Amino acid sequence: LHQAHTRPTSLGFAVLLHFLFDFGLPWLGFRQAIRSNDHKTMDSMYSLTLDWFRTVKKVLYARICVDHIYITQALNPHLKVVFAKHRTVSLLGRHGRNVSFDQANEFENLDTKEMKPPSPQRINTCRTILCGLKETDAQLRSLLGVDRSDPTEYTYVKNNHVEAVLGVLREKLGANMEAIFGDNRKKSSPFGADVKWKQVARPAEDREEYIQRALNTPPPPPPIPPRNVIDL
């Protein structure tokens, strides 16, 4: 990244490096933190992504960042311990394969609706059956050597996918230092001409002013659903 700033560099390579260091690698760290329930890394991402969301006009996500930072700083210490421990969950009880709780709830809601329990009282029974079937299915397929990815779990990266992506990058950006830094380097970028990192570095509104304004103008509460509606 230092050489890309101090030496003439192809624009596409500069964009790729900024993507990796400003977004790609931090986001990978965030996803890995979810897998292992690393609450410190997850919390740090809200401070980092605040300016991302402001730059691309994702105003609701930016407000979530402010709210999360405020809550984690003001939370009762005893509740903070509980919050940190239960940030994520493993759907099959396997360490290092966690997903966020809201995502787990979405998957469980979908699975339960597909089973169509006859009454709310049958939901727990349906969940027990589904968890048992999932665990049995995974173990049986592993025993038989049948590969099938479960959309509710992380899957390993396949080498042929990595090689395909690297092949395109080598073709578009060059495969050696001369193609990237040399006199005949490519002057155009396959990613477009925008350099978003400059916009993130110079937001239209000062960060402290934005945070104060967000805290002073909380969003309205969500509407209360009718009591006779049961979301399975």
Tab-separated table of C-alpha atoms in Angstrom:
chain	number	residue	atom	x	y	z
A	1	LEU	CA	0.000	0.000	0.000
A	2	HIS	CA	2.932	2.349	0.748
A	3	GLN	CA	4.436	1.727	-2.698
A	4	ALA	CA	1.072	2.385	-4.320
A	5	HIS	CA	1.129	5.870	-2.759
A	6	THR	CA	4.830	6.658	-3.360
A	7	ARG	CA	5.305	5.191	-6.857
A	8	PRO	CA	3.322	5.583	-10.077
A	9	THR	CA	0.853	2.722	-9.915
A	10	SER	CA	-1.906	1.357	-12.105
A	11	LEU	CA	-5.218	2.769	-10.900
A	12	GLY	CA	-6.841	-0.658	-10.761
A	13	PHE	CA	-4.136	-1.996	-8.430
A	14	ALA	CA	-4.487	1.024	-6.145
A	15	VAL	CA	-8.250	0.492	-5.966
A	16	LEU	CA	-7.753	-3.190	-5.144
A	17	LEU	CA	-5.293	-2.429	-2.341
A	18	HIS	CA	-7.573	0.168	-0.806
A	19	PHE	CA	-10.469	-2.264	-1.019
A	20	LEU	CA	-8.476	-4.905	0.863
A	21	PHE	CA	-7.049	-2.666	3.594
A	22	ASP	CA	-10.015	-0.308	4.006
A	23	PHE	CA	-12.804	-2.857	3.682
A	24	GLY	CA	-11.991	-6.429	2.633
A	25	LEU	CA	-9.609	-7.440	5.430
A	26	PRO	CA	-11.545	-5.653	8.229
A	27	TRP	CA	-14.759	-7.256	6.994
A	28	LEU	CA	-13.097	-10.677	6.919
A	29	GLY	CA	-11.969	-10.067	10.502
A	30	PHE	CA	-15.534	-9.163	11.435
A	31	ARG	CA	-16.928	-12.356	9.899
A	32	GLN	CA	-14.287	-14.429	11.688
A	33	ALA	CA	-15.176	-12.648	14.943
A	34	ILE	CA	-18.805	-13.714	14.519
A	35	ARG	CA	-17.733	-17.309	14.024
A	36	SER	CA	-15.766	-17.336	17.283
A	37	ASN	CA	-17.982	-14.900	19.266
A	38	ASP	CA	-15.116	-12.399	19.582
A	39	HIS	CA	-17.190	-9.516	20.967
A	40	LYS	CA	-14.285	-7.033	21.164
A	41	THR	CA	-13.606	-7.264	17.427
A	42	MET	CA	-17.324	-7.089	16.633
A	43	ASP	CA	-17.731	-3.956	18.768
A	44	SER	CA	-14.734	-2.257	17.125
A	45	MET	CA	-16.333	-2.642	13.689
A	46	TYR	CA	-19.170	-0.250	14.554
A	47	SER	CA	-16.697	2.613	15.026
A	48	LEU	CA	-14.904	1.714	11.801
A	49	THR	CA	-18.000	1.334	9.619
A	50	LEU	CA	-19.710	4.516	10.818
A	51	ASP	CA	-17.946	6.596	8.152
A	52	TRP	CA	-18.480	3.925	5.493
A	53	PHE	CA	-22.245	4.106	5.883
A	54	ARG	CA	-22.268	7.892	6.024
A	55	THR	CA	-20.275	8.100	2.799
A	56	VAL	CA	-22.625	5.846	0.825
A	57	LYS	CA	-25.763	7.474	2.339
A	58	LYS	CA	-26.807	4.424	4.380
A	59	VAL	CA	-28.257	6.687	7.055
A	60	LEU	CA	-30.081	3.974	9.016
A	61	TYR	CA	-26.978	1.774	9.233
A	62	ALA	CA	-24.943	4.784	10.336
A	63	ARG	CA	-27.459	5.447	13.104
A	64	ILE	CA	-27.225	1.810	14.199
A	65	CYS	CA	-23.466	2.289	14.594
A	66	VAL	CA	-24.009	5.320	16.830
A	67	ASP	CA	-26.669	3.548	18.885
A	68	HIS	CA	-24.510	0.441	19.326
A	69	ILE	CA	-21.470	2.439	20.468
A	70	TYR	CA	-23.617	4.409	22.916
A	71	ILE	CA	-25.303	1.299	24.338
A	72	THR	CA	-22.098	-0.702	24.797
A	73	GLN	CA	-20.444	2.232	26.579
A	74	ALA	CA	-23.439	2.886	28.858
A	75	LEU	CA	-24.493	-0.705	29.539
A	76	ASN	CA	-24.506	-2.016	33.096
A	77	PRO	CA	-21.266	-4.030	33.618
A	78	HIS	CA	-23.156	-7.170	34.648
A	79	LEU	CA	-25.407	-6.982	31.599
A	80	LYS	CA	-22.384	-6.305	29.411
A	81	VAL	CA	-20.911	-9.672	30.426
A	82	VAL	CA	-24.128	-11.456	29.439
A	83	PHE	CA	-24.359	-9.462	26.195
A	84	ALA	CA	-20.773	-10.307	25.247
A	85	LYS	CA	-21.240	-14.028	25.905
A	86	HIS	CA	-24.473	-14.372	23.941
A	87	ARG	CA	-23.740	-12.232	20.893
A	88	THR	CA	-23.683	-15.228	18.549
A	89	VAL	CA	-24.890	-18.816	18.499
A	90	SER	CA	-24.016	-22.070	16.758
A	91	LEU	CA	-27.042	-23.673	15.161
A	92	LEU	CA	-25.587	-27.151	15.648
A	93	GLY	CA	-23.550	-26.550	18.794
A	94	ARG	CA	-20.175	-26.564	17.019
A	95	HIS	CA	-17.496	-24.160	18.244
A	96	GLY	CA	-16.173	-21.762	15.615
A	97	ARG	CA	-19.222	-22.055	13.357
A	98	ASN	CA	-21.354	-19.378	15.006
A	99	VAL	CA	-23.790	-17.008	13.326
A	100	SER	CA	-25.363	-13.851	14.718
A	101	PHE	CA	-28.466	-14.335	16.843
A	102	ASP	CA	-30.727	-12.366	14.526
A	103	GLN	CA	-29.632	-14.491	11.567
A	104	ALA	CA	-30.223	-17.669	13.576
A	105	ASN	CA	-33.714	-16.440	14.448
A	106	GLU	CA	-34.468	-15.810	10.773
A	107	PHE	CA	-33.386	-19.327	9.831
A	108	GLU	CA	-35.368	-20.898	12.673
A	109	ASN	CA	-38.478	-18.878	11.810
A	110	LEU	CA	-38.256	-19.994	8.180
A	111	ASP	CA	-37.722	-23.664	9.056
A	112	THR	CA	-40.567	-23.634	11.574
A	113	LYS	CA	-42.991	-22.006	9.139
A	114	GLU	CA	-42.186	-24.670	6.553
A	115	MET	CA	-43.137	-27.397	9.073
A	116	LYS	CA	-46.497	-25.653	9.672
A	117	PRO	CA	-47.023	-26.497	13.359
A	118	PRO	CA	-50.748	-26.786	14.148
A	119	SER	CA	-50.480	-24.564	17.246
A	120	PRO	CA	-47.969	-22.272	19.000
A	121	GLN	CA	-47.517	-24.955	21.648
A	122	ARG	CA	-46.032	-27.290	19.014
A	123	ILE	CA	-43.243	-24.912	18.026
A	124	ASN	CA	-40.737	-26.244	20.578
A	125	THR	CA	-41.421	-29.814	19.441
A	126	CYS	CA	-40.865	-28.807	15.814
A	127	ARG	CA	-37.583	-27.103	16.713
A	128	THR	CA	-36.335	-30.221	18.532
A	129	ILE	CA	-37.185	-32.410	15.527
A	130	LEU	CA	-35.530	-29.994	13.085
A	131	CYS	CA	-32.298	-29.750	15.104
A	132	GLY	CA	-32.100	-33.534	15.332
A	133	LEU	CA	-32.699	-33.974	11.604
A	134	LYS	CA	-30.050	-31.374	10.730
A	135	GLU	CA	-27.424	-32.988	12.912
A	136	THR	CA	-28.244	-36.471	11.590
A	137	ASP	CA	-28.248	-35.248	8.002
A	138	ALA	CA	-24.836	-33.594	8.385
A	139	GLN	CA	-23.240	-36.654	10.008
A	140	LEU	CA	-24.739	-39.077	7.470
A	141	ARG	CA	-23.619	-37.027	4.472
A	142	SER	CA	-20.143	-36.724	5.938
A	143	LEU	CA	-20.017	-40.510	6.393
A	144	LEU	CA	-21.169	-41.122	2.798
A	145	GLY	CA	-18.875	-38.449	1.355
A	146	VAL	CA	-21.754	-36.502	-0.138
A	147	ASP	CA	-21.005	-32.774	-0.195
A	148	ARG	CA	-23.940	-30.448	0.285
A	149	SER	CA	-23.597	-26.952	1.703
A	150	ASP	CA	-26.073	-25.946	4.369
A	151	PRO	CA	-27.053	-22.280	3.768
A	152	THR	CA	-27.274	-21.715	7.516
A	153	GLU	CA	-23.602	-22.526	8.077
A	154	TYR	CA	-20.277	-21.157	6.892
A	155	THR	CA	-18.724	-23.178	4.110
A	156	TYR	CA	-15.069	-23.639	3.287
A	157	VAL	CA	-13.669	-21.644	0.402
A	158	LYS	CA	-13.119	-23.829	-2.649
A	159	ASN	CA	-9.731	-23.625	-4.354
A	160	ASN	CA	-11.196	-23.526	-7.862
A	161	HIS	CA	-13.205	-20.431	-6.918
A	162	VAL	CA	-10.068	-18.719	-5.593
A	163	GLU	CA	-8.118	-19.533	-8.751
A	164	ALA	CA	-10.929	-18.205	-10.927
A	165	VAL	CA	-10.926	-14.862	-9.091
A	166	LEU	CA	-7.126	-14.617	-9.170
A	167	GLY	CA	-7.121	-15.399	-12.874
A	168	VAL	CA	-9.423	-12.477	-13.618
A	169	LEU	CA	-7.341	-10.131	-11.425
A	170	ARG	CA	-4.109	-11.148	-13.159
A	171	GLU	CA	-5.721	-10.550	-16.536
A	172	LYS	CA	-7.135	-7.136	-15.607
A	173	LEU	CA	-4.355	-5.784	-13.365
A	174	GLY	CA	-1.202	-7.621	-14.431
A	175	ALA	CA	0.699	-10.562	-13.004
A	176	ASN	CA	4.052	-8.941	-12.044
A	177	MET	CA	5.577	-5.760	-10.616
A	178	GLU	CA	6.386	-4.344	-14.062
A	179	ALA	CA	2.733	-4.542	-15.092
A	180	ILE	CA	1.725	-2.685	-11.939
A	181	PHE	CA	4.509	-0.123	-11.422
A	182	GLY	CA	6.319	-0.063	-14.796
A	183	ASP	CA	6.115	2.508	-17.577
A	184	ASN	CA	3.680	0.329	-19.526
A	185	ARG	CA	1.336	-0.191	-16.595
A	186	LYS	CA	-2.384	-0.081	-17.287
A	187	LYS	CA	-3.812	3.407	-16.923
A	188	SER	CA	-7.453	2.360	-16.591
A	189	SER	CA	-9.225	0.535	-13.762
A	190	PRO	CA	-11.624	-2.398	-14.230
A	191	PHE	CA	-13.355	-1.220	-11.046
A	192	GLY	CA	-14.305	2.222	-12.365
A	193	ALA	CA	-12.747	5.639	-11.782
A	194	ASP	CA	-14.287	6.435	-8.361
A	195	VAL	CA	-11.918	6.598	-5.400
A	196	LYS	CA	-14.319	6.181	-2.485
A	197	TRP	CA	-11.598	6.141	0.167
A	198	LYS	CA	-11.092	9.890	-0.349
A	199	GLN	CA	-14.780	10.510	0.334
A	200	VAL	CA	-14.609	8.402	3.506
A	201	ALA	CA	-11.546	10.355	4.675
A	202	ARG	CA	-13.327	13.695	4.134
A	203	PRO	CA	-16.968	13.285	5.200
A	204	ALA	CA	-19.329	16.161	4.568
A	205	GLU	CA	-20.111	16.507	8.284
A	206	ASP	CA	-17.668	16.240	11.173
A	207	ARG	CA	-17.989	12.866	12.915
A	208	GLU	CA	-18.466	14.364	16.400
A	209	GLU	CA	-21.167	16.720	15.119
A	210	TYR	CA	-22.930	13.827	13.405
A	211	ILE	CA	-22.867	11.639	16.526
A	212	GLN	CA	-24.268	14.439	18.696
A	213	ARG	CA	-27.040	15.119	16.189
A	214	ALA	CA	-27.921	11.413	15.966
A	215	LEU	CA	-28.091	11.054	19.748
A	216	ASN	CA	-30.223	14.190	20.110
A	217	THR	CA	-32.751	13.066	17.492
A	218	PRO	CA	-33.639	9.420	18.208
A	219	PRO	CA	-35.775	7.590	15.618
A	220	PRO	CA	-39.489	7.055	16.351
A	221	PRO	CA	-40.444	3.716	17.977
A	222	PRO	CA	-41.689	0.951	15.643
A	223	PRO	CA	-45.448	0.345	15.414
A	224	ILE	CA	-46.901	-2.221	17.813
A	225	PRO	CA	-48.369	-5.234	15.908
A	226	PRO	CA	-51.916	-6.444	16.678
A	227	ARG	CA	-52.095	-8.901	19.568
A	228	ASN	CA	-53.878	-11.570	17.548
A	229	VAL	CA	-50.952	-11.894	15.096
A	230	ILE	CA	-48.554	-14.736	15.976
A	231	ASP	CA	-45.267	-14.752	14.058
A	232	LEU	CA	-44.040	-18.330	13.916
